[in-house]
mmCIF file of C-alpha atoms and ligand atoms in Angstrom:
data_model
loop_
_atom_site.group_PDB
_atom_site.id
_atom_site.type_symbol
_atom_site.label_atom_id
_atom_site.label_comp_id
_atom_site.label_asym_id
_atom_site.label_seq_id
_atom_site.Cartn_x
_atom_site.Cartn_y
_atom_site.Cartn_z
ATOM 1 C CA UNK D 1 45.208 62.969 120.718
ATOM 2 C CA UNK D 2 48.331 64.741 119.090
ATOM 3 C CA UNK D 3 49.384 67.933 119.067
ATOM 4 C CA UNK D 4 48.311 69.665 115.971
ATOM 5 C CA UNK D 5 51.178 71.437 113.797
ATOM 6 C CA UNK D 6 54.134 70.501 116.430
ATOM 7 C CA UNK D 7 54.976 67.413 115.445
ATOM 8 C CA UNK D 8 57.760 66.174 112.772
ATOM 9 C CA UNK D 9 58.358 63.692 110.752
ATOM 10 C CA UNK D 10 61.776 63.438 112.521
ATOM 11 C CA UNK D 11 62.506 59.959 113.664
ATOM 12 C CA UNK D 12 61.404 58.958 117.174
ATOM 13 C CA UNK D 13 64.580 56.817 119.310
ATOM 14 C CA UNK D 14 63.240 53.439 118.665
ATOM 15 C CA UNK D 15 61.850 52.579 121.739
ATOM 16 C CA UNK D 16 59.941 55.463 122.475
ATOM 17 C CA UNK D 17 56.514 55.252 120.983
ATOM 18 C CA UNK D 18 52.547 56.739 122.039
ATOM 19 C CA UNK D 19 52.199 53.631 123.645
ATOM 20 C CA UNK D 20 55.261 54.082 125.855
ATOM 21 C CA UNK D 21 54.380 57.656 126.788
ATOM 22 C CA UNK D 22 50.774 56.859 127.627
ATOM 23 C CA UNK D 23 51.962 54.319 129.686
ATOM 24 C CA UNK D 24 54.992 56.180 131.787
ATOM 25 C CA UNK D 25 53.711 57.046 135.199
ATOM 26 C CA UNK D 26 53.475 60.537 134.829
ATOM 27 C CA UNK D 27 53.155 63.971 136.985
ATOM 28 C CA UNK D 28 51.230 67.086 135.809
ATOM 29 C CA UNK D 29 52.198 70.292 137.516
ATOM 30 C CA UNK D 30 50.785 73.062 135.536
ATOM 31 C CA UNK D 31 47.135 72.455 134.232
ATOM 32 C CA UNK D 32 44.431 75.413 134.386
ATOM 33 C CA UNK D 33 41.229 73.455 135.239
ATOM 34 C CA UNK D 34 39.159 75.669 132.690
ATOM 35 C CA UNK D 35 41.171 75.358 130.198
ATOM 36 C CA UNK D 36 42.021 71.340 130.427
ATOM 37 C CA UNK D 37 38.146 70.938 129.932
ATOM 38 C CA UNK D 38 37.747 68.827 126.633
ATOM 39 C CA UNK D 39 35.984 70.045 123.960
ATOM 40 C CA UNK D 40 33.589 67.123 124.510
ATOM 41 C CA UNK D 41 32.707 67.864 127.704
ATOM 42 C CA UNK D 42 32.068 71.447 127.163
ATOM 43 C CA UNK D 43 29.869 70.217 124.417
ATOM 44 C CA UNK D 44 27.585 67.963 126.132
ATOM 45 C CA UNK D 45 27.591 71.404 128.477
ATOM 46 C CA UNK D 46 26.649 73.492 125.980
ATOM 47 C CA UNK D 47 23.872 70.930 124.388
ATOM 48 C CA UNK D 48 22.257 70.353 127.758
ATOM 49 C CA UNK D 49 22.231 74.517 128.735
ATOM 50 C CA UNK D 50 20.773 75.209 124.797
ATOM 51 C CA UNK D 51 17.537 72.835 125.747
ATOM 52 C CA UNK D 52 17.031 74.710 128.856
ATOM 53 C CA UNK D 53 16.876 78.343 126.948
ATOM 54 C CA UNK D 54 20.853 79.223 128.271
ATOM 55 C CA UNK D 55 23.893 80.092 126.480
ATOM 56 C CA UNK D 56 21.710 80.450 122.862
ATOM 57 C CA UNK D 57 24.418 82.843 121.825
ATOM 58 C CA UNK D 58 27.225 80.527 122.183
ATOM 59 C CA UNK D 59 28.575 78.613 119.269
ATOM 60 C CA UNK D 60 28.634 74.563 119.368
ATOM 61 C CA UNK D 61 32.231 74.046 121.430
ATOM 62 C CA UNK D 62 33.195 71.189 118.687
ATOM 63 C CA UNK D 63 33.559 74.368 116.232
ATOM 64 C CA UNK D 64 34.498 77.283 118.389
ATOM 65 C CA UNK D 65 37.392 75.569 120.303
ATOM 66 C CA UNK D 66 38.580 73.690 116.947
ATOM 67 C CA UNK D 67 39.047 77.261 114.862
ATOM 68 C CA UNK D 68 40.067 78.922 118.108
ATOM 69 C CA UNK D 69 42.751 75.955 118.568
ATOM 70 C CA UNK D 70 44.265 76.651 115.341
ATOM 71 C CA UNK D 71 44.549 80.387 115.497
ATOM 72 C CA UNK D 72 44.961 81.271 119.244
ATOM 73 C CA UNK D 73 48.002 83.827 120.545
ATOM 74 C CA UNK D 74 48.351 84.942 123.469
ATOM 75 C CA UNK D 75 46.921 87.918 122.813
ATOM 76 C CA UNK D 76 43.433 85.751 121.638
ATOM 77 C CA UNK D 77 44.087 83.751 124.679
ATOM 78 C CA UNK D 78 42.895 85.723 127.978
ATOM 79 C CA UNK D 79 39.549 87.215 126.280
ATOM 80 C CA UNK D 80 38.833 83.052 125.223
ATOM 81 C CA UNK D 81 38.018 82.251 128.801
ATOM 82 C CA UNK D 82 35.477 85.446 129.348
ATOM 83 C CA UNK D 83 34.026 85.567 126.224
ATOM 84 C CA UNK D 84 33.366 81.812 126.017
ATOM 85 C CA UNK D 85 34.387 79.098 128.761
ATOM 86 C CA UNK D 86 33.154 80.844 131.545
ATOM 87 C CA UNK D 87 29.775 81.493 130.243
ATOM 88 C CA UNK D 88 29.813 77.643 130.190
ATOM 89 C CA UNK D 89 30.935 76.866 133.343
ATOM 90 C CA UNK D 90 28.958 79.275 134.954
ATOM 91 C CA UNK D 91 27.537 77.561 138.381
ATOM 92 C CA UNK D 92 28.013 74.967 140.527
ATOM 93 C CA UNK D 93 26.847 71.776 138.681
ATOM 94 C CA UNK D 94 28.991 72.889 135.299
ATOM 95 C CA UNK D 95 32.155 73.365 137.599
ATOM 96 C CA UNK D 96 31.609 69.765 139.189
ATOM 97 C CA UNK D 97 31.092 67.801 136.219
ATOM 98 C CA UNK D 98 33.963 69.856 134.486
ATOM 99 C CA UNK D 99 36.497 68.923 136.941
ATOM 100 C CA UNK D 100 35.281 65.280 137.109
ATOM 101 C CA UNK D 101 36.011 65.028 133.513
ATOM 102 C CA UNK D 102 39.257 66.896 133.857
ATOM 103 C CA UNK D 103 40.636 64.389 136.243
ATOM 104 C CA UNK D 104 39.317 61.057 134.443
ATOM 105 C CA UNK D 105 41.082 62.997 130.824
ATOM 106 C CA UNK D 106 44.168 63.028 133.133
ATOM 107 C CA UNK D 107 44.075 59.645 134.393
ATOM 108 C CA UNK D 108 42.845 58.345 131.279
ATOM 109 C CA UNK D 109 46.703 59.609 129.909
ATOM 110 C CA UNK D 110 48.911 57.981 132.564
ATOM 111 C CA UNK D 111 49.048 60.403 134.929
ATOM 112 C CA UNK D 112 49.311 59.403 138.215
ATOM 113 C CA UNK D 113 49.961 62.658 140.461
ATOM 114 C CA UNK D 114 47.681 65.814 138.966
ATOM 115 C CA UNK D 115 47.756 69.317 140.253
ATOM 116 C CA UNK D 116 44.989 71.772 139.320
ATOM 117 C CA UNK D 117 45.187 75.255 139.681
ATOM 118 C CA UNK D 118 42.211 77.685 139.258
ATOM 119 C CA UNK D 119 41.363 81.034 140.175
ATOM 120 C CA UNK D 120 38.069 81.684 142.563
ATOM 121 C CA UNK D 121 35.548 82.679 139.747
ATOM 122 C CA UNK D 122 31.731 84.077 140.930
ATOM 123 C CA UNK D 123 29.032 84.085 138.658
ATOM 124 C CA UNK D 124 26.157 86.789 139.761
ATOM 125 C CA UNK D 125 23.021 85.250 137.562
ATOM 126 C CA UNK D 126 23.861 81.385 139.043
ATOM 127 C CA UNK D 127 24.584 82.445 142.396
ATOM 128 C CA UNK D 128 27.529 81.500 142.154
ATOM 129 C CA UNK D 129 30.158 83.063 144.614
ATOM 130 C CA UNK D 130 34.128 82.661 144.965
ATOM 131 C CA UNK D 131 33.743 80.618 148.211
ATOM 132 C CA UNK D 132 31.504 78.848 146.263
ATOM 133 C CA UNK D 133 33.117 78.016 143.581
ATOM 134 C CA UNK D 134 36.740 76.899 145.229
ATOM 135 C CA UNK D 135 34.286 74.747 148.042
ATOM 136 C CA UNK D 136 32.690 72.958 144.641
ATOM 137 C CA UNK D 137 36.061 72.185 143.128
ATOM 138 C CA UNK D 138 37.378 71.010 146.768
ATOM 139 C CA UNK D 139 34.503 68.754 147.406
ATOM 140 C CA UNK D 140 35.013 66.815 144.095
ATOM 141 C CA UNK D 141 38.506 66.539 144.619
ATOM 142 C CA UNK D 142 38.551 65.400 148.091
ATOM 143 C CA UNK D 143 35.581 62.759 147.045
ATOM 144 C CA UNK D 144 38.137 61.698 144.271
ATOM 145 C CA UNK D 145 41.024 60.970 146.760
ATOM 146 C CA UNK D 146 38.854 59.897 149.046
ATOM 147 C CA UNK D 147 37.959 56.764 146.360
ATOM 148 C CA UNK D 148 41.346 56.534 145.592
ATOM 149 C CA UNK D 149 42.619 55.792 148.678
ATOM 150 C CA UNK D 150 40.572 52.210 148.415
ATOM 151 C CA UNK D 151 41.257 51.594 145.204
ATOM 152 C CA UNK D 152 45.097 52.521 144.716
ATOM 153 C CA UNK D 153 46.328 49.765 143.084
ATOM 154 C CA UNK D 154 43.884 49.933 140.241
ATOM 155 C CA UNK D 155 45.419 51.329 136.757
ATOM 156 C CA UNK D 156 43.336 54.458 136.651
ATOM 157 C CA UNK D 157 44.253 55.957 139.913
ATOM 158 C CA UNK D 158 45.637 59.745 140.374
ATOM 159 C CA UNK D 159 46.189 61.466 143.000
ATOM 160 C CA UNK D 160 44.653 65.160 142.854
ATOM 161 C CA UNK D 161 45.880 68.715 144.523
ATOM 162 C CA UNK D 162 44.541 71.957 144.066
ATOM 163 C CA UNK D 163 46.266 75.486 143.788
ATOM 164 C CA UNK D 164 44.252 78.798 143.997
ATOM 165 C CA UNK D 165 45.813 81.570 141.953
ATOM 166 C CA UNK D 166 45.663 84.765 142.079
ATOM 167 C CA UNK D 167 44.837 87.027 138.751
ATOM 168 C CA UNK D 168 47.183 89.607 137.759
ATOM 169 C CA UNK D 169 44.218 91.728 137.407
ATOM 170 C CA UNK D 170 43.273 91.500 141.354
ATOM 171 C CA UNK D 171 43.456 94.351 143.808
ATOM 172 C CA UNK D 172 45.426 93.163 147.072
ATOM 173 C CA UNK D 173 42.136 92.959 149.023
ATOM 174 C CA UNK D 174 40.632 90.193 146.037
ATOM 175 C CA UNK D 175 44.506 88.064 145.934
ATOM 176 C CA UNK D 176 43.976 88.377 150.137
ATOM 177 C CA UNK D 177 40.614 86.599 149.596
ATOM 178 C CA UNK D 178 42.227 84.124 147.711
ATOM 179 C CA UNK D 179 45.034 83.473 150.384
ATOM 180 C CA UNK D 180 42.520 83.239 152.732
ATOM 181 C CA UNK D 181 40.539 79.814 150.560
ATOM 182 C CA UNK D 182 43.272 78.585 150.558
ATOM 183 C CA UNK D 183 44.762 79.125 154.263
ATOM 184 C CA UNK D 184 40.514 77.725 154.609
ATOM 185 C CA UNK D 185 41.263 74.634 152.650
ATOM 186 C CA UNK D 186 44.467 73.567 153.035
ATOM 187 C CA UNK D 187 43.752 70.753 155.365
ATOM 188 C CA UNK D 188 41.739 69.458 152.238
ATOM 189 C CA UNK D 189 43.711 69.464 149.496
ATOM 190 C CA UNK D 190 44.902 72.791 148.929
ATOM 191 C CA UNK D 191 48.849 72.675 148.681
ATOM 192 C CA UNK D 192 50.087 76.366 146.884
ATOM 193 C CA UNK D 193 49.014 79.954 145.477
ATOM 194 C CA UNK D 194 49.829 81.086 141.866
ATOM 195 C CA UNK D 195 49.953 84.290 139.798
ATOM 196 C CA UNK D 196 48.525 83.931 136.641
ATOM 197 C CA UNK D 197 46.499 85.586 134.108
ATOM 198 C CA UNK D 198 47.234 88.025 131.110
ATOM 199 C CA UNK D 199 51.058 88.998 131.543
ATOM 200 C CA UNK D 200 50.067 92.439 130.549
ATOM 201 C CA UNK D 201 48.174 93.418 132.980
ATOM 202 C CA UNK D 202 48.391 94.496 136.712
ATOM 203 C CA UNK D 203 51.841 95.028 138.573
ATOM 204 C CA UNK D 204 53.381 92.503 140.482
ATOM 205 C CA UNK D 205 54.380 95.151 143.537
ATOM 206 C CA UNK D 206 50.432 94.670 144.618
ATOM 207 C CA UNK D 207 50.944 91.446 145.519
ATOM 208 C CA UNK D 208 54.235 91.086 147.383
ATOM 209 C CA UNK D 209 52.247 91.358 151.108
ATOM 210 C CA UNK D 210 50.304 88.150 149.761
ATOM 211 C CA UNK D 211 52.653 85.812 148.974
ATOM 212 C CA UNK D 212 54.894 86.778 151.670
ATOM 213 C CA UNK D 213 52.409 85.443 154.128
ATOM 214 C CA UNK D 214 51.759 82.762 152.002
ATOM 215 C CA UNK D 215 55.365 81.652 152.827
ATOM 216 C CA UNK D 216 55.258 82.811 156.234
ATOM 217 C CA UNK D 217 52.387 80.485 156.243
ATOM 218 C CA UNK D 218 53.747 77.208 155.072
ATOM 219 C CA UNK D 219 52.194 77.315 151.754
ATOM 220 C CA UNK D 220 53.950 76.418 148.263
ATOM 221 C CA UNK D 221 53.849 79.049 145.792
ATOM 222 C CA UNK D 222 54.263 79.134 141.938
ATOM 223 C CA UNK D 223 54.127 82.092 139.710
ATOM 224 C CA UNK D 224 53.854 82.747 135.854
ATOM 225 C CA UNK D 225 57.406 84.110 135.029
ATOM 226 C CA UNK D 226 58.355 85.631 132.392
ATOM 227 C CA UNK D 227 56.026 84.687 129.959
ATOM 228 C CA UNK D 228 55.938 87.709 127.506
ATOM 229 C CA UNK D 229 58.345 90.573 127.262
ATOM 230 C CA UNK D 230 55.910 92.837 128.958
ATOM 231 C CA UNK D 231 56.199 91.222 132.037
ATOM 232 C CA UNK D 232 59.717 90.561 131.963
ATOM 233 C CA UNK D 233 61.077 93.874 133.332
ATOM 234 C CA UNK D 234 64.206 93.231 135.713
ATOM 235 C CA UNK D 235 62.435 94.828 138.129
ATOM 236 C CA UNK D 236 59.116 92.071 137.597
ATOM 237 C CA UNK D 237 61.170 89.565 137.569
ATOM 238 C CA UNK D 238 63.310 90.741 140.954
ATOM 239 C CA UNK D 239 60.216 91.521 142.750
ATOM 240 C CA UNK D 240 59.079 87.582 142.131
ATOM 241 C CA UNK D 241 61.762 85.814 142.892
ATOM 242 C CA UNK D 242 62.186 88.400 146.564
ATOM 243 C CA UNK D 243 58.812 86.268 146.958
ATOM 244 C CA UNK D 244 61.070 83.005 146.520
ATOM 245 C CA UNK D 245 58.788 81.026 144.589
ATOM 246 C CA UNK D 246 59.227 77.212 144.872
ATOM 247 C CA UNK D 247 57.991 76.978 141.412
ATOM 248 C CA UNK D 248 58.181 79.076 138.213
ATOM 249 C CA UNK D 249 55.934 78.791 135.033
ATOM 250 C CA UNK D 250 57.054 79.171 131.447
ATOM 251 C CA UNK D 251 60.308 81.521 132.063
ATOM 252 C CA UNK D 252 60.938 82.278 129.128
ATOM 253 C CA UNK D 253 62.086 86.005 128.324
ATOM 254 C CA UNK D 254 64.956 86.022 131.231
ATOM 255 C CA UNK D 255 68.031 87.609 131.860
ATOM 256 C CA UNK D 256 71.531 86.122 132.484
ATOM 257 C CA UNK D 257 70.974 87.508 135.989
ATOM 258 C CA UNK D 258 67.761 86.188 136.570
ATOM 259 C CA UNK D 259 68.804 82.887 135.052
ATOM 260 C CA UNK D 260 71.413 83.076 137.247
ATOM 261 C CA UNK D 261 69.318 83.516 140.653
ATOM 262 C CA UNK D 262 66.971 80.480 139.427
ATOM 263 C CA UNK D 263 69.971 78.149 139.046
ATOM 264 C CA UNK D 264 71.421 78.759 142.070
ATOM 265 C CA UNK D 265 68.288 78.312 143.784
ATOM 266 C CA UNK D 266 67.393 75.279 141.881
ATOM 267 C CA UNK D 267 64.410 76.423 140.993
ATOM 268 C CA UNK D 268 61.720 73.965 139.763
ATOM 269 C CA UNK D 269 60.975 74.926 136.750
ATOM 270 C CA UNK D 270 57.585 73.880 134.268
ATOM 271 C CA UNK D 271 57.767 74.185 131.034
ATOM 272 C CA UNK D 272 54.792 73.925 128.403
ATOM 273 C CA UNK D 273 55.684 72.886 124.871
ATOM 274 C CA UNK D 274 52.883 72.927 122.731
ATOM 275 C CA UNK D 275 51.283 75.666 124.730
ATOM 276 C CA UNK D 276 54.433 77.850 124.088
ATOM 277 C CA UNK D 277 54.686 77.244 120.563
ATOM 278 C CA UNK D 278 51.065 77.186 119.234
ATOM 279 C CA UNK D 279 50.397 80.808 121.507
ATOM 280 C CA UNK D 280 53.707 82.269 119.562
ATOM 281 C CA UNK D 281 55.390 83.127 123.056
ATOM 282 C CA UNK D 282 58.139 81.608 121.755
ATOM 283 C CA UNK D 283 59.702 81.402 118.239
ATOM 284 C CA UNK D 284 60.239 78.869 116.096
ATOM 285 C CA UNK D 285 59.478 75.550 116.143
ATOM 286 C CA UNK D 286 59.658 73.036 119.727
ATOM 287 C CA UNK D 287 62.802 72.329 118.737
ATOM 288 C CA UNK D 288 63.857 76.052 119.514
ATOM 289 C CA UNK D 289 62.133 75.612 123.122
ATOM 290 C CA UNK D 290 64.222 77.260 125.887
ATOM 291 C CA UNK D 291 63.870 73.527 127.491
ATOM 292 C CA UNK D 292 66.896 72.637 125.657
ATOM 293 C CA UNK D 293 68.788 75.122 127.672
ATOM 294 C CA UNK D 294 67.229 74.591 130.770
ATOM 295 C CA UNK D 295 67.512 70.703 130.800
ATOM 296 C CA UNK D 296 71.378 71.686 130.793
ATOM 297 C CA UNK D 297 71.279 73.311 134.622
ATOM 298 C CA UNK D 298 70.451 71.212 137.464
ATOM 299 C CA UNK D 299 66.816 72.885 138.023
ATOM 300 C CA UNK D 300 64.211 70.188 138.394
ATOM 301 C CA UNK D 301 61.641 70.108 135.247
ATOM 302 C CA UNK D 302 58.191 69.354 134.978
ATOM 303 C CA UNK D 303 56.800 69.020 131.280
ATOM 304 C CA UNK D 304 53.210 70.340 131.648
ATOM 305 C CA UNK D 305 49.780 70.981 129.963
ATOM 306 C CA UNK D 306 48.980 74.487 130.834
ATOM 307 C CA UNK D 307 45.517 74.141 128.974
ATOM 308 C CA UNK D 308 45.333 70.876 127.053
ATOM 309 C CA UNK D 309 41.558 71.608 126.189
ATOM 310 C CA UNK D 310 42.920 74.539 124.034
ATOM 311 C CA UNK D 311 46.064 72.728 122.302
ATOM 312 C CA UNK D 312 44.897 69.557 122.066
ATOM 313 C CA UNK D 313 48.073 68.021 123.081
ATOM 314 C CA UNK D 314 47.754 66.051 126.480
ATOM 315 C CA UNK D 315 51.072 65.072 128.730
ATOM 316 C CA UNK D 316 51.576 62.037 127.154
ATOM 317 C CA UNK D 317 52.131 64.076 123.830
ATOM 318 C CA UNK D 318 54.522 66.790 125.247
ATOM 319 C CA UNK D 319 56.680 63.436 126.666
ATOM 320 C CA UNK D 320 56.532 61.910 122.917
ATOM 321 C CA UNK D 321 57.579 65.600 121.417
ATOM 322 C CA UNK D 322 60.257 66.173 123.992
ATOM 323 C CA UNK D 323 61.281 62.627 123.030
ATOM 324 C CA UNK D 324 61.041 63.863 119.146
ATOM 325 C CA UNK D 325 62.681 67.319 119.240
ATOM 326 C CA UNK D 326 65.043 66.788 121.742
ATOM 327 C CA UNK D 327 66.761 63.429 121.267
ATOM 328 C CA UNK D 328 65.475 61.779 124.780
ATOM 329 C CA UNK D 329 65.411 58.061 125.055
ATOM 330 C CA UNK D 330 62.936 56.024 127.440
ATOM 331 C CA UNK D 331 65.729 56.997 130.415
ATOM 332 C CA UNK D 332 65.687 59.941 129.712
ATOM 333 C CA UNK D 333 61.541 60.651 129.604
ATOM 334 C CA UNK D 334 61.727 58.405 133.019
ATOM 335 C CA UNK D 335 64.220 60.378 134.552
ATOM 336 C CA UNK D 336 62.008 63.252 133.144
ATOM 337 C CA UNK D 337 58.840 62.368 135.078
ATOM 338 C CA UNK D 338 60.881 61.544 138.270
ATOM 339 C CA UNK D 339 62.025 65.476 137.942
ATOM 340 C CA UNK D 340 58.531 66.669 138.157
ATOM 341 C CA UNK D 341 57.467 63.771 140.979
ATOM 342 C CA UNK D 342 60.776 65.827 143.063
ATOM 343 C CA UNK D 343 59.160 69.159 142.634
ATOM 344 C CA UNK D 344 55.264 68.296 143.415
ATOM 345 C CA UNK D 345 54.017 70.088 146.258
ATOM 346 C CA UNK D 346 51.307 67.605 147.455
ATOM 347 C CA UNK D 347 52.127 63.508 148.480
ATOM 348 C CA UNK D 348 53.789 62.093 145.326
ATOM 349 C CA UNK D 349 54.770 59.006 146.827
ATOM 350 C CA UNK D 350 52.331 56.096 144.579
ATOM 351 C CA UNK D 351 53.903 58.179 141.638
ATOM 352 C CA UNK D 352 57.505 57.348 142.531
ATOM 353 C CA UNK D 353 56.377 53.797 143.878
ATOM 354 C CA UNK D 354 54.393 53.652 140.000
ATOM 355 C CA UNK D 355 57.655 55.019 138.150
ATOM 356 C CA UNK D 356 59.681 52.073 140.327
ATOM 357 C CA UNK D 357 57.238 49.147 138.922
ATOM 358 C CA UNK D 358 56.977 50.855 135.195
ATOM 359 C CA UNK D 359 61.473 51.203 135.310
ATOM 360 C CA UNK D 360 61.772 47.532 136.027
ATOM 361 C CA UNK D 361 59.108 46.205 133.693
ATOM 362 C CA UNK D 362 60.760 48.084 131.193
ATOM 363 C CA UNK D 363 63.682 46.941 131.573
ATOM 364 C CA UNK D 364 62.433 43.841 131.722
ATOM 365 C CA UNK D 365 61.194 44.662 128.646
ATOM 366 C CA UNK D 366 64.455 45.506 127.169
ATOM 367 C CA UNK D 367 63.236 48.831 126.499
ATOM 368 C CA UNK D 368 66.949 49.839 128.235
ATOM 369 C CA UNK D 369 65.235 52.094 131.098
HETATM 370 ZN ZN1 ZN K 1 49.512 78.633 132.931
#
């Protein structure tokens, strides 16, 4: 499906089409498993949990999420997920089929190599308990690899990773929990830790004995930086990268100096479009999106999601638009997804071996890959 309001009627380069950017192996790097659930899904949710006396006070998902699509900030944002989604997925069996669907919407859009990140959630009226909750989204991810690895060569496959993160919110005893799933799991399919949540709240400081034993433990860590200008304080930003992040989110109210740092580091770097744009974190249109300047330095760049079930715009579309707004050519969006295979934390090898076999047929093609 499109994005709504960030497209333009500018010209596309005349090989690059929705059929082209459906079809380009691609990697996803930065998808919040609540929030890539599909309106759809949550609705058949909702319909099933209304016949059974739950959730009576919850509008139908095909109308909240559309009117909350076209007006949501990031301000709107945080309060969306505990005023609405989470009373949906609220225990185990909602959580399963959630994620099931989130990896066949994935799939279903050509991507080949998918991480999801989600923070441990409990639910006191289901039962539901962190442990829970992170062991429900493991076991359907594992049993989804576990498939995959017989059936590899078939069109639909993807290859699945999870990241725990951490909410800005957390005391250091709750992010220490969350280390510790994923120190549990990361035989499984565990592969990093993130900071998220509302860029508001919480201070960065609390955390810095967390993901310095992340590191110290082998694990990969990515961080929402610099999304607003409230959590863009030199000193915010200094204390995250002193965690040296092998990943950074958004980055988009930086310094010189901080730029600086992630350069030198070659930082990988994903960068949300739509998400960006429709939340008014950054201003203007995509065109204006600080991945113009970035795709200038040599940081590795993953065009991602962040929460396609909110803006309606899945990878395939932020490939098209980057295509669109910034003048790239099938090379170019190839080139693009072979940045984000280079910065994946989990096994990404089909997805190069896919982005070989889709290059030559191309070419092939004489679509001039
Ligand atoms: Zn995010």
């Amino acid at each position: 499906m499109p994005a709504t309001g960030c497209r333009s009627a500018g010209a596309l380069p005349q090989t690059v089409d929705e059929a082209f950017v459906k079809a380009l192996p691609k990697a996803e790097l930065h998808a919040h498993l609540s929030g890539s659930v599909s309106m759809k899904t949550l609705h058949g949710m909702w319909s099933r949990k209304r016949a059974s006396g739950r959730c009576l006070k919850l509008l139908d998902p095909l109308q909240a999420m559309l009117s909350i699509a076209e007006s949501v900030d990031i301000i709107s944002f945080f309060p969306l997920f505990d005023q609405y989604i989470y009373q949906l997925l609220d225990d185990i069996e909602s959580v399963q089929e959630a994620t099931r669907s989130v990896i066949r919407d994935f799939a279903t859009d050509g991507v080949k190599y998918l991480e999801l990140r989600t923070t441990p959630r409990e639910h006191a009226q289901t039962g539901m308990t962190k442990a829970s909750y992170v062991h429900a989204v493991h076991e359907v991810i594992q049993t989804h690899n576990n498939s995959y690895d017989v059936v590899c060569e078939q069109s639909h496959d993807i290859k699945v990773y999870l990241i725990l993160s951490i909410d800005r919110k957390m005391t250091l005893e709750q992010a220490n929990e969350v280390l510790d799933l994923a120190m549990t799991l990361r035989t499984g399919c565990v592969v990093g830790i993130d900071l998220s949540g509302n860029p508001a709240r919480g201070d960065v400081e609390t955390f810095t004995p967390v993901f310095r034993r992340a590191k110290t433990e082998g694990l990969h860590i990515t961080v929402h930086f610099a999304e607003v200008l409230a959590s863009a304080t030199q000193r915010e930003l200094e204390v995250i990268l002193s965690w040296e992040p092998d990943r950074l989110g958004h980055v988009i109210c930086t310094s010189e100096d901080v730029e600086r740092t992630i350069k030198e580091r070659r930082t990988g770097l994903e960068l949300c479009l739509s998400c960006n744009v429709l939340a008014k974190m950054t201003e203007g249109s995509i065109a204006d999106h600080h991945f113009r300047k970035w795709r200038m330095t040599s940081c590795p760049i993953a065009l991602s999601t962040d929460d396609v079930g909110i803006f309606q715009s899945p990878l395939s579309n932020e490939y098209l638009l980057a295509a669109q707004h910034f003048e790239l050519g099938p090379q170019d969006l190839v080139a693009l997804s072979k940045s984000a295979a280079s910065i994946a934390f989990g096994d990404s090898q089909s997805l190069r071996a896919s982005l070989k076999t889709f290059e030559t047929y191309f070419q092939a093609q004489g679509y001039g890959c």
